[in-house]
PDB file of C-alpha atoms in Angstrom:
ATOM      1  CA  ALA A   1      -4.236  -1.726  15.119  1.00  0.00           C
ATOM      2  CA  LEU A   2      -2.316   1.180  13.600  1.00  0.00           C
ATOM      3  CA  TYR A   3      -1.594   4.847  14.092  1.00  0.00           C
ATOM      4  CA  GLY A   4       0.363   7.021  11.691  1.00  0.00           C
ATOM      5  CA  ARG A   5       1.248  10.703  11.556  1.00  0.00           C
ATOM      6  CA  TRP A   6       2.225  11.855   8.078  1.00  0.00           C
ATOM      7  CA  ALA A   7       4.371  14.938   7.396  1.00  0.00           C
ATOM      8  CA  PRO A   8       4.187  16.472  10.906  1.00  0.00           C
ATOM      9  CA  ALA A   9       6.418  19.383   9.827  1.00  0.00           C
ATOM     10  CA  GLN A  10       4.112  20.432   6.960  1.00  0.00           C
ATOM     11  CA  THR A  11       0.760  22.038   7.699  1.00  0.00           C
ATOM     12  CA  ASN A  12      -0.525  21.560   4.146  1.00  0.00           C
ATOM     13  CA  THR A  13       0.042  17.771   4.149  1.00  0.00           C
ATOM     14  CA  LEU A  14      -0.225  16.917   7.856  1.00  0.00           C
ATOM     15  CA  SER A  15      -2.553  14.014   8.595  1.00  0.00           C
ATOM     16  CA  ASN A  16      -3.305  11.618  11.437  1.00  0.00           C
ATOM     17  CA  ASN A  17      -4.129   8.047  10.442  1.00  0.00           C
ATOM     18  CA  LEU A  18      -5.986   5.633  12.688  1.00  0.00           C
ATOM     19  CA  GLY A  19      -7.100   2.151  11.708  1.00  0.00           C
ATOM     20  CA  GLY A  20      -7.258  -1.536  12.404  1.00  0.00           C
ATOM     21  CA  GLY A  21      -7.888  -4.895  10.815  1.00  0.00           C
ATOM     22  CA  VAL A  22      -8.614  -8.530  11.523  1.00  0.00           C
ATOM     23  CA  SER A  23      -8.204 -11.777   9.609  1.00  0.00           C
ATOM     24  CA  VAL A  24      -9.693 -15.198  10.337  1.00  0.00           C
ATOM     25  CA  ARG A  25      -8.716 -18.563   8.895  1.00  0.00           C
ATOM     26  CA  LEU A  26     -11.713 -20.759   8.152  1.00  0.00           C
ATOM     27  CA  GLY A  27     -10.524 -24.283   7.598  1.00  0.00           C
ATOM     28  CA  LYS A  28      -7.233 -25.322   6.023  1.00  0.00           C
ATOM     29  CA  GLY A  29      -7.341 -23.349   2.769  1.00  0.00           C
ATOM     30  CA  PHE A  30      -9.637 -20.329   3.232  1.00  0.00           C
ATOM     31  CA  ALA A  31      -9.424 -17.040   5.109  1.00  0.00           C
ATOM     32  CA  VAL A  32     -11.299 -13.728   5.292  1.00  0.00           C
ATOM     33  CA  SER A  33     -10.209 -10.267   6.438  1.00  0.00           C
ATOM     34  CA  ALA A  34     -11.582  -6.796   7.135  1.00  0.00           C
ATOM     35  CA  ALA A  35      -9.910  -3.459   7.812  1.00  0.00           C
ATOM     36  CA  VAL A  36     -10.679   0.231   8.212  1.00  0.00           C
ATOM     37  CA  ILE A  37      -8.419   3.297   8.010  1.00  0.00           C
ATOM     38  CA  ASN A  38      -9.463   6.863   8.823  1.00  0.00           C
ATOM     39  CA  GLN A  39      -7.225   9.765   7.825  1.00  0.00           C
ATOM     40  CA  ALA A  40      -7.816  13.258   9.246  1.00  0.00           C
ATOM     41  CA  HIS A  41      -6.025  16.171   7.582  1.00  0.00           C
ATOM     42  CA  ALA A  42      -5.076  19.560   8.964  1.00  0.00           C
ATOM     43  CA  GLU A  43      -7.834  22.165   9.194  1.00  0.00           C
ATOM     44  CA  VAL A  44      -8.380  24.218   6.054  1.00  0.00           C
ATOM     45  CA  ASP A  45      -9.982  27.671   5.927  1.00  0.00           C
ATOM     46  CA  PHE A  46     -12.235  27.676   2.854  1.00  0.00           C
ATOM     47  CA  GLY A  47     -13.316  31.273   3.518  1.00  0.00           C
ATOM     48  CA  GLY A  48     -16.701  32.934   3.276  1.00  0.00           C
ATOM     49  CA  GLU A  49     -19.742  30.912   4.260  1.00  0.00           C
ATOM     50  CA  ASN A  50     -17.803  27.621   3.953  1.00  0.00           C
ATOM     51  CA  GLY A  51     -15.668  28.376   7.009  1.00  0.00           C
ATOM     52  CA  LYS A  52     -13.060  25.960   8.350  1.00  0.00           C
ATOM     53  CA  PHE A  53     -13.073  22.189   7.941  1.00  0.00           C
ATOM     54  CA  SER A  54     -10.677  19.279   8.452  1.00  0.00           C
ATOM     55  CA  PRO A  55     -10.870  17.026   5.362  1.00  0.00           C
ATOM     56  CA  LYS A  56     -11.132  13.299   6.087  1.00  0.00           C
ATOM     57  CA  ASP A  57     -10.390  10.135   4.125  1.00  0.00           C
ATOM     58  CA  LEU A  58     -11.905   6.736   4.902  1.00  0.00           C
ATOM     59  CA  ILE A  59     -11.090   3.276   3.552  1.00  0.00           C
ATOM     60  CA  VAL A  60     -13.134   0.191   4.457  1.00  0.00           C
ATOM     61  CA  ALA A  61     -11.797  -3.068   3.018  1.00  0.00           C
ATOM     62  CA  PHE A  62     -12.875  -6.701   2.896  1.00  0.00           C
ATOM     63  CA  GLY A  63     -10.836  -9.602   1.552  1.00  0.00           C
ATOM     64  CA  ALA A  64     -10.916 -13.339   1.007  1.00  0.00           C
ATOM     65  CA  GLY A  65      -8.228 -15.819   0.021  1.00  0.00           C
ATOM     66  CA  ALA A  66      -8.230 -19.513  -0.854  1.00  0.00           C
ATOM     67  CA  SER A  67      -5.563 -22.090  -1.666  1.00  0.00           C
ATOM     68  CA  PHE A  68      -6.034 -24.846  -4.214  1.00  0.00           C
ATOM     69  CA  GLY A  69      -3.624 -27.661  -3.650  1.00  0.00           C
ATOM     70  CA  GLU A  70      -0.056 -27.006  -2.580  1.00  0.00           C
ATOM     71  CA  TYR A  71       1.035 -24.416  -5.135  1.00  0.00           C
ATOM     72  CA  VAL A  72      -1.870 -22.190  -6.224  1.00  0.00           C
ATOM     73  CA  SER A  73      -3.862 -19.581  -4.310  1.00  0.00           C
ATOM     74  CA  VAL A  74      -6.267 -16.773  -5.183  1.00  0.00           C
ATOM     75  CA  GLY A  75      -7.267 -13.610  -3.393  1.00  0.00           C
ATOM     76  CA  VAL A  76      -9.973 -10.961  -3.839  1.00  0.00           C
ATOM     77  CA  SER A  77     -10.375  -7.649  -2.035  1.00  0.00           C
ATOM     78  CA  ALA A  78     -13.036  -4.944  -2.183  1.00  0.00           C
ATOM     79  CA  ARG A  79     -12.544  -1.427  -0.832  1.00  0.00           C
ATOM     80  CA  LEU A  80     -14.871   1.478  -0.225  1.00  0.00           C
ATOM     81  CA  VAL A  81     -12.887   4.720  -0.520  1.00  0.00           C
ATOM     82  CA  GLN A  82     -14.407   7.990   0.685  1.00  0.00           C
ATOM     83  CA  GLN A  83     -13.098  11.546   0.937  1.00  0.00           C
ATOM     84  CA  GLN A  84     -14.920  14.257   2.871  1.00  0.00           C
ATOM     85  CA  VAL A  85     -13.483  17.341   1.171  1.00  0.00           C
ATOM     86  CA  MET A  86     -15.791  19.900   2.798  1.00  0.00           C
ATOM     87  CA  ALA A  87     -18.562  19.705   5.354  1.00  0.00           C
ATOM     88  CA  ASP A  88     -21.186  19.305   2.620  1.00  0.00           C
ATOM     89  CA  TYR A  89     -19.065  17.768  -0.175  1.00  0.00           C
ATOM     90  CA  LYS A  90     -18.090  14.107  -0.254  1.00  0.00           C
ATOM     91  CA  LEU A  91     -16.462  11.900  -2.908  1.00  0.00           C
ATOM     92  CA  SER A  92     -16.585   8.104  -2.877  1.00  0.00           C
ATOM     93  CA  SER A  93     -15.877   5.034  -4.971  1.00  0.00           C
ATOM     94  CA  THR A  94     -15.314   1.284  -4.732  1.00  0.00           C
ATOM     95  CA  ALA A  95     -12.327  -0.701  -5.984  1.00  0.00           C
ATOM     96  CA  ILE A  96     -11.876  -4.453  -6.486  1.00  0.00           C
ATOM     97  CA  THR A  97      -8.583  -6.333  -6.846  1.00  0.00           C
ATOM     98  CA  ALA A  98      -8.257 -10.025  -7.783  1.00  0.00           C
ATOM     99  CA  MET A  99      -4.981 -11.958  -7.990  1.00  0.00           C
ATOM    100  CA  ILE A 100      -3.845 -15.533  -8.559  1.00  0.00           C
ATOM    101  CA  GLN A 101      -0.494 -16.782  -7.267  1.00  0.00           C
ATOM    102  CA  TYR A 102       1.763 -19.741  -7.939  1.00  0.00           C
ATOM    103  CA  HIS A 103       4.269 -20.493  -5.213  1.00  0.00           C
ATOM    104  CA  LYS A 104       6.781 -23.316  -4.978  1.00  0.00           C
ATOM    105  CA  ASP A 105       9.826 -23.413  -2.730  1.00  0.00           C
ATOM    106  CA  ALA A 106      11.543 -20.008  -3.078  1.00  0.00           C
ATOM    107  CA  LEU A 107       9.583 -18.830  -6.143  1.00  0.00           C
ATOM    108  CA  ASN A 108       6.382 -16.770  -6.132  1.00  0.00           C
ATOM    109  CA  VAL A 109       4.620 -15.575  -9.286  1.00  0.00           C
ATOM    110  CA  ALA A 110       1.336 -13.642  -9.277  1.00  0.00           C
ATOM    111  CA  ALA A 111      -0.944 -11.958 -11.814  1.00  0.00           C
ATOM    112  CA  GLY A 112      -4.311 -10.245 -11.780  1.00  0.00           C
ATOM    113  CA  LEU A 113      -6.342  -7.065 -12.057  1.00  0.00           C
ATOM    114  CA  ALA A 114      -6.065  -4.222  -9.562  1.00  0.00           C
ATOM    115  CA  ASN A 115      -8.338  -1.335  -8.542  1.00  0.00           C
ATOM    116  CA  LEU A 116     -11.268  -2.095 -10.821  1.00  0.00           C
ATOM    117  CA  GLY A 117     -14.150   0.314 -10.291  1.00  0.00           C
ATOM    118  CA  SER A 118     -16.495   2.853 -11.784  1.00  0.00           C
ATOM    119  CA  GLY A 119     -14.396   5.886 -10.885  1.00  0.00           C
ATOM    120  CA  VAL A 120     -15.122   8.949  -8.771  1.00  0.00           C
ATOM    121  CA  LYS A 121     -18.038  11.201  -9.734  1.00  0.00           C
ATOM    122  CA  SER A 122     -17.853  14.857  -8.765  1.00  0.00           C
ATOM    123  CA  GLU A 123     -20.763  17.115  -7.849  1.00  0.00           C
ATOM    124  CA  ASN A 124     -21.106  18.247 -11.478  1.00  0.00           C
ATOM    125  CA  ASP A 125     -21.070  14.589 -12.694  1.00  0.00           C
ATOM    126  CA  ASN A 126     -17.495  14.605 -14.006  1.00  0.00           C
ATOM    127  CA  VAL A 127     -15.937  11.151 -13.559  1.00  0.00           C
ATOM    128  CA  SER A 128     -12.276  10.593 -12.665  1.00  0.00           C
ATOM    129  CA  SER A 129     -11.175   7.033 -13.384  1.00  0.00           C
ATOM    130  CA  LEU A 130      -9.436   4.865 -10.798  1.00  0.00           C
ATOM    131  CA  PRO A 131      -5.818   3.717 -11.320  1.00  0.00           C
ATOM    132  CA  SER A 132      -7.023   0.333 -12.641  1.00  0.00           C
ATOM    133  CA  SER A 133      -4.319  -1.931 -13.990  1.00  0.00           C
ATOM    134  CA  ALA A 134      -3.245  -5.384 -15.090  1.00  0.00           C
ATOM    135  CA  ARG A 135      -0.530  -6.505 -12.694  1.00  0.00           C
ATOM    136  CA  VAL A 136       2.199  -9.166 -12.682  1.00  0.00           C
ATOM    137  CA  ALA A 137       4.693  -9.801  -9.902  1.00  0.00           C
ATOM    138  CA  ALA A 138       7.404 -12.279  -8.982  1.00  0.00           C
ATOM    139  CA  SER A 139       9.915 -12.897  -6.201  1.00  0.00           C
ATOM    140  CA  TYR A 140      12.689 -15.388  -5.581  1.00  0.00           C
ATOM    141  CA  GLU A 141      14.753 -16.105  -2.492  1.00  0.00           C
ATOM    142  CA  LEU A 142      18.180 -17.723  -2.609  1.00  0.00           C
ATOM    143  CA  PRO A 143      20.763 -18.510   0.064  1.00  0.00           C
ATOM    144  CA  ALA A 144      23.686 -16.078   0.329  1.00  0.00           C
ATOM    145  CA  GLY A 145      26.318 -16.803   2.954  1.00  0.00           C
ATOM    146  CA  PRO A 146      24.883 -16.698   6.468  1.00  0.00           C
ATOM    147  CA  GLY A 147      21.642 -15.191   5.213  1.00  0.00           C
ATOM    148  CA  ALA A 148      19.275 -15.016   2.268  1.00  0.00           C
ATOM    149  CA  LEU A 149      18.852 -12.668  -0.684  1.00  0.00           C
ATOM    150  CA  THR A 150      15.356 -11.911  -1.980  1.00  0.00           C
ATOM    151  CA  CYS A 151      14.762 -10.346  -5.397  1.00  0.00           C
ATOM    152  CA  ALA A 152      11.360  -8.990  -6.395  1.00  0.00           C
ATOM    153  CA  LEU A 153       9.821  -7.445  -9.495  1.00  0.00           C
ATOM    154  CA  ASP A 154       6.329  -6.193 -10.282  1.00  0.00           C
ATOM    155  CA  ALA A 155       4.749  -4.287 -13.141  1.00  0.00           C
ATOM    156  CA  ASP A 156       1.447  -2.512 -13.733  1.00  0.00           C
ATOM    157  CA  TYR A 157      -0.106  -1.612 -17.057  1.00  0.00           C
ATOM    158  CA  TYR A 158      -2.675   1.048 -16.218  1.00  0.00           C
ATOM    159  CA  PHE A 159      -5.749   1.130 -18.422  1.00  0.00           C
ATOM    160  CA  SER A 160      -5.104   4.851 -18.889  1.00  0.00           C
ATOM    161  CA  GLY A 161      -2.066   3.862 -20.973  1.00  0.00           C
ATOM    162  CA  LYS A 162       0.536   4.471 -18.248  1.00  0.00           C
ATOM    163  CA  ILE A 163       2.997   1.903 -16.916  1.00  0.00           C
ATOM    164  CA  GLY A 164       4.827   1.334 -13.643  1.00  0.00           C
ATOM    165  CA  VAL A 165       7.651  -1.124 -12.959  1.00  0.00           C
ATOM    166  CA  SER A 166       9.270  -1.771  -9.569  1.00  0.00           C
ATOM    167  CA  ALA A 167      12.325  -3.852  -8.670  1.00  0.00           C
ATOM    168  CA  GLY A 168      13.880  -4.480  -5.294  1.00  0.00           C
ATOM    169  CA  VAL A 169      16.371  -6.583  -3.368  1.00  0.00           C
ATOM    170  CA  ALA A 170      16.586  -7.426   0.316  1.00  0.00           C
ATOM    171  CA  TYR A 171      19.315  -9.233   2.227  1.00  0.00           C
ATOM    172  CA  GLY A 172      18.570 -10.830   5.568  1.00  0.00           C
ATOM    173  CA  PHE A 173      21.497 -11.752   7.831  1.00  0.00           C
ATOM    174  CA  LYS A 174      20.549 -14.780   9.951  1.00  0.00           C
ATOM    175  CA  ASP A 175      16.926 -13.569   9.826  1.00  0.00           C
ATOM    176  CA  MET A 176      17.886 -10.800  12.270  1.00  0.00           C
ATOM    177  CA  LEU A 177      19.343  -7.877  10.295  1.00  0.00           C
ATOM    178  CA  PHE A 178      18.052  -6.668   6.940  1.00  0.00           C
ATOM    179  CA  ALA A 179      19.156  -4.270   4.196  1.00  0.00           C
ATOM    180  CA  ARG A 180      16.749  -3.305   1.416  1.00  0.00           C
ATOM    181  CA  ALA A 181      16.789  -1.240  -1.763  1.00  0.00           C
ATOM    182  CA  GLY A 182      14.197  -0.685  -4.471  1.00  0.00           C
ATOM    183  CA  TYR A 183      13.382   1.535  -7.405  1.00  0.00           C
ATOM    184  CA  ARG A 184      10.129   2.254  -9.164  1.00  0.00           C
ATOM    185  CA  TYR A 185       9.879   3.625 -12.681  1.00  0.00           C
ATOM    186  CA  ALA A 186       6.580   5.126 -13.729  1.00  0.00           C
ATOM    187  CA  SER A 187       5.546   7.002 -16.848  1.00  0.00           C
ATOM    188  CA  ALA A 188       4.416  10.617 -16.383  1.00  0.00           C
ATOM    189  CA  GLY A 189       0.964  10.826 -14.853  1.00  0.00           C
ATOM    190  CA  ALA A 190       0.949   7.281 -13.446  1.00  0.00           C
ATOM    191  CA  ALA A 191      -0.828   6.756 -10.134  1.00  0.00           C
ATOM    192  CA  PHE A 192       2.396   6.209  -8.188  1.00  0.00           C
ATOM    193  CA  PRO A 193       5.444   8.227  -9.296  1.00  0.00           C
ATOM    194  CA  SER A 194       9.030   7.101  -9.906  1.00  0.00           C
ATOM    195  CA  HIS A 195      11.161   6.986  -6.760  1.00  0.00           C
ATOM    196  CA  LEU A 196      14.064   5.271  -5.020  1.00  0.00           C
ATOM    197  CA  ALA A 197      13.750   3.627  -1.601  1.00  0.00           C
ATOM    198  CA  LEU A 198      16.449   2.437   0.820  1.00  0.00           C
ATOM    199  CA  GLY A 199      15.855   0.620   4.072  1.00  0.00           C
ATOM    200  CA  LEU A 200      17.342  -1.106   7.114  1.00  0.00           C
ATOM    201  CA  GLY A 201      15.651  -3.393   9.601  1.00  0.00           C
ATOM    202  CA  GLY A 202      16.174  -5.735  12.498  1.00  0.00           C
ATOM    203  CA  LYS A 203      14.205  -8.121  14.678  1.00  0.00           C
ATOM    204  CA  TRP A 204      14.930  -9.839  17.963  1.00  0.00           C
ATOM    205  CA  LYS A 205      12.715 -11.945  20.236  1.00  0.00           C
ATOM    206  CA  GLY A 206       9.549 -10.817  18.479  1.00  0.00           C
ATOM    207  CA  PHE A 207      10.397  -7.114  18.354  1.00  0.00           C
ATOM    208  CA  GLY A 208      11.115  -5.440  15.021  1.00  0.00           C
ATOM    209  CA  LEU A 209      12.474  -2.077  13.914  1.00  0.00           C
ATOM    210  CA  ASP A 210      12.380  -0.897  10.271  1.00  0.00           C
ATOM    211  CA  VAL A 211      13.583   2.357   8.752  1.00  0.00           C
ATOM    212  CA  SER A 212      13.150   3.423   5.125  1.00  0.00           C
ATOM    213  CA  TYR A 213      14.092   6.514   3.157  1.00  0.00           C
ATOM    214  CA  LEU A 214      12.323   7.584  -0.035  1.00  0.00           C
ATOM    215  CA  THR A 215      14.102   9.891  -2.435  1.00  0.00           C
ATOM    216  CA  ALA A 216      14.446  10.812  -6.123  1.00  0.00           C
ATOM    217  CA  ASN A 217      10.944  12.257  -6.381  1.00  0.00           C
ATOM    218  CA  ALA A 218       9.511  15.756  -6.027  1.00  0.00           C
ATOM    219  CA  GLN A 219       6.256  14.623  -4.331  1.00  0.00           C
ATOM    220  CA  ILE A 220       7.418  11.930  -1.906  1.00  0.00           C
ATOM    221  CA  GLY A 221      11.208  12.414  -1.890  1.00  0.00           C
ATOM    222  CA  ASN A 222      13.096  13.013   1.363  1.00  0.00           C
ATOM    223  CA  SER A 223      10.519  10.981   3.321  1.00  0.00           C
ATOM    224  CA  LEU A 224      11.879   9.064   6.309  1.00  0.00           C
ATOM    225  CA  CYS A 225       9.625   6.291   7.631  1.00  0.00           C
ATOM    226  CA  LEU A 226      10.041   4.407  10.902  1.00  0.00           C
ATOM    227  CA  GLY A 227       8.189   1.275  11.966  1.00  0.00           C
ATOM    228  CA  ILE A 228       8.189  -0.642  15.270  1.00  0.00           C
ATOM    229  CA  SER A 229       6.494  -4.019  15.602  1.00  0.00           C
ATOM    230  CA  CYS A 230       5.954  -6.779  18.150  1.00  0.00           C
ATOM    231  CA  ARG A 231       4.997 -10.341  17.254  1.00  0.00           C
ATOM    232  CA  PHE A 232       3.714 -12.726  19.918  1.00  0.00           C
TER     233      PHE A 232
END
């Protein structure tokens, strides 16, 4: 279950996010999952006969994953994405992502296609394409003193001709304290913009606390995120 409150100090971007998900393992090498997230934005006065309305976003997702032998696994997810812009105006689309992964010891390598779909059709039949891409990713963990250092890299080639590349490192001290840093480069107009992220985290007896700070970007810069978790 999840609850999130985004940009509480800004009326034009304020939103409340409520959602939940479940996953079930069926046998040794197969699992399925489902999730839903509802995002309610601040009330907007559209004026005239349209009046006031609180725009809403909805995501419903289903996934399945399977392992083949000891080193190879595949996963597929399908999402219904819907945005209620006004009381009588709704936009919707579906997106499918499929990935294959090779994992052995400390190495993980994955590749696939992300966010495949027909795009979003407006009321006057204009179609906006989804941020569909070919994606590759890799991570490697190596021992470093009393802890472990993880390095990760992923890249997207968007079918619109844009690219995005992300790299990050994380150091975990005795699997209790963590320091993280990452940077994403994206060409102008890419779905997710360039930005820098820094983070700290800790966990103890099942409880976890994570803090991250996003900067170096006009849209999402100066964003401070806090997460609290409990594993039992």
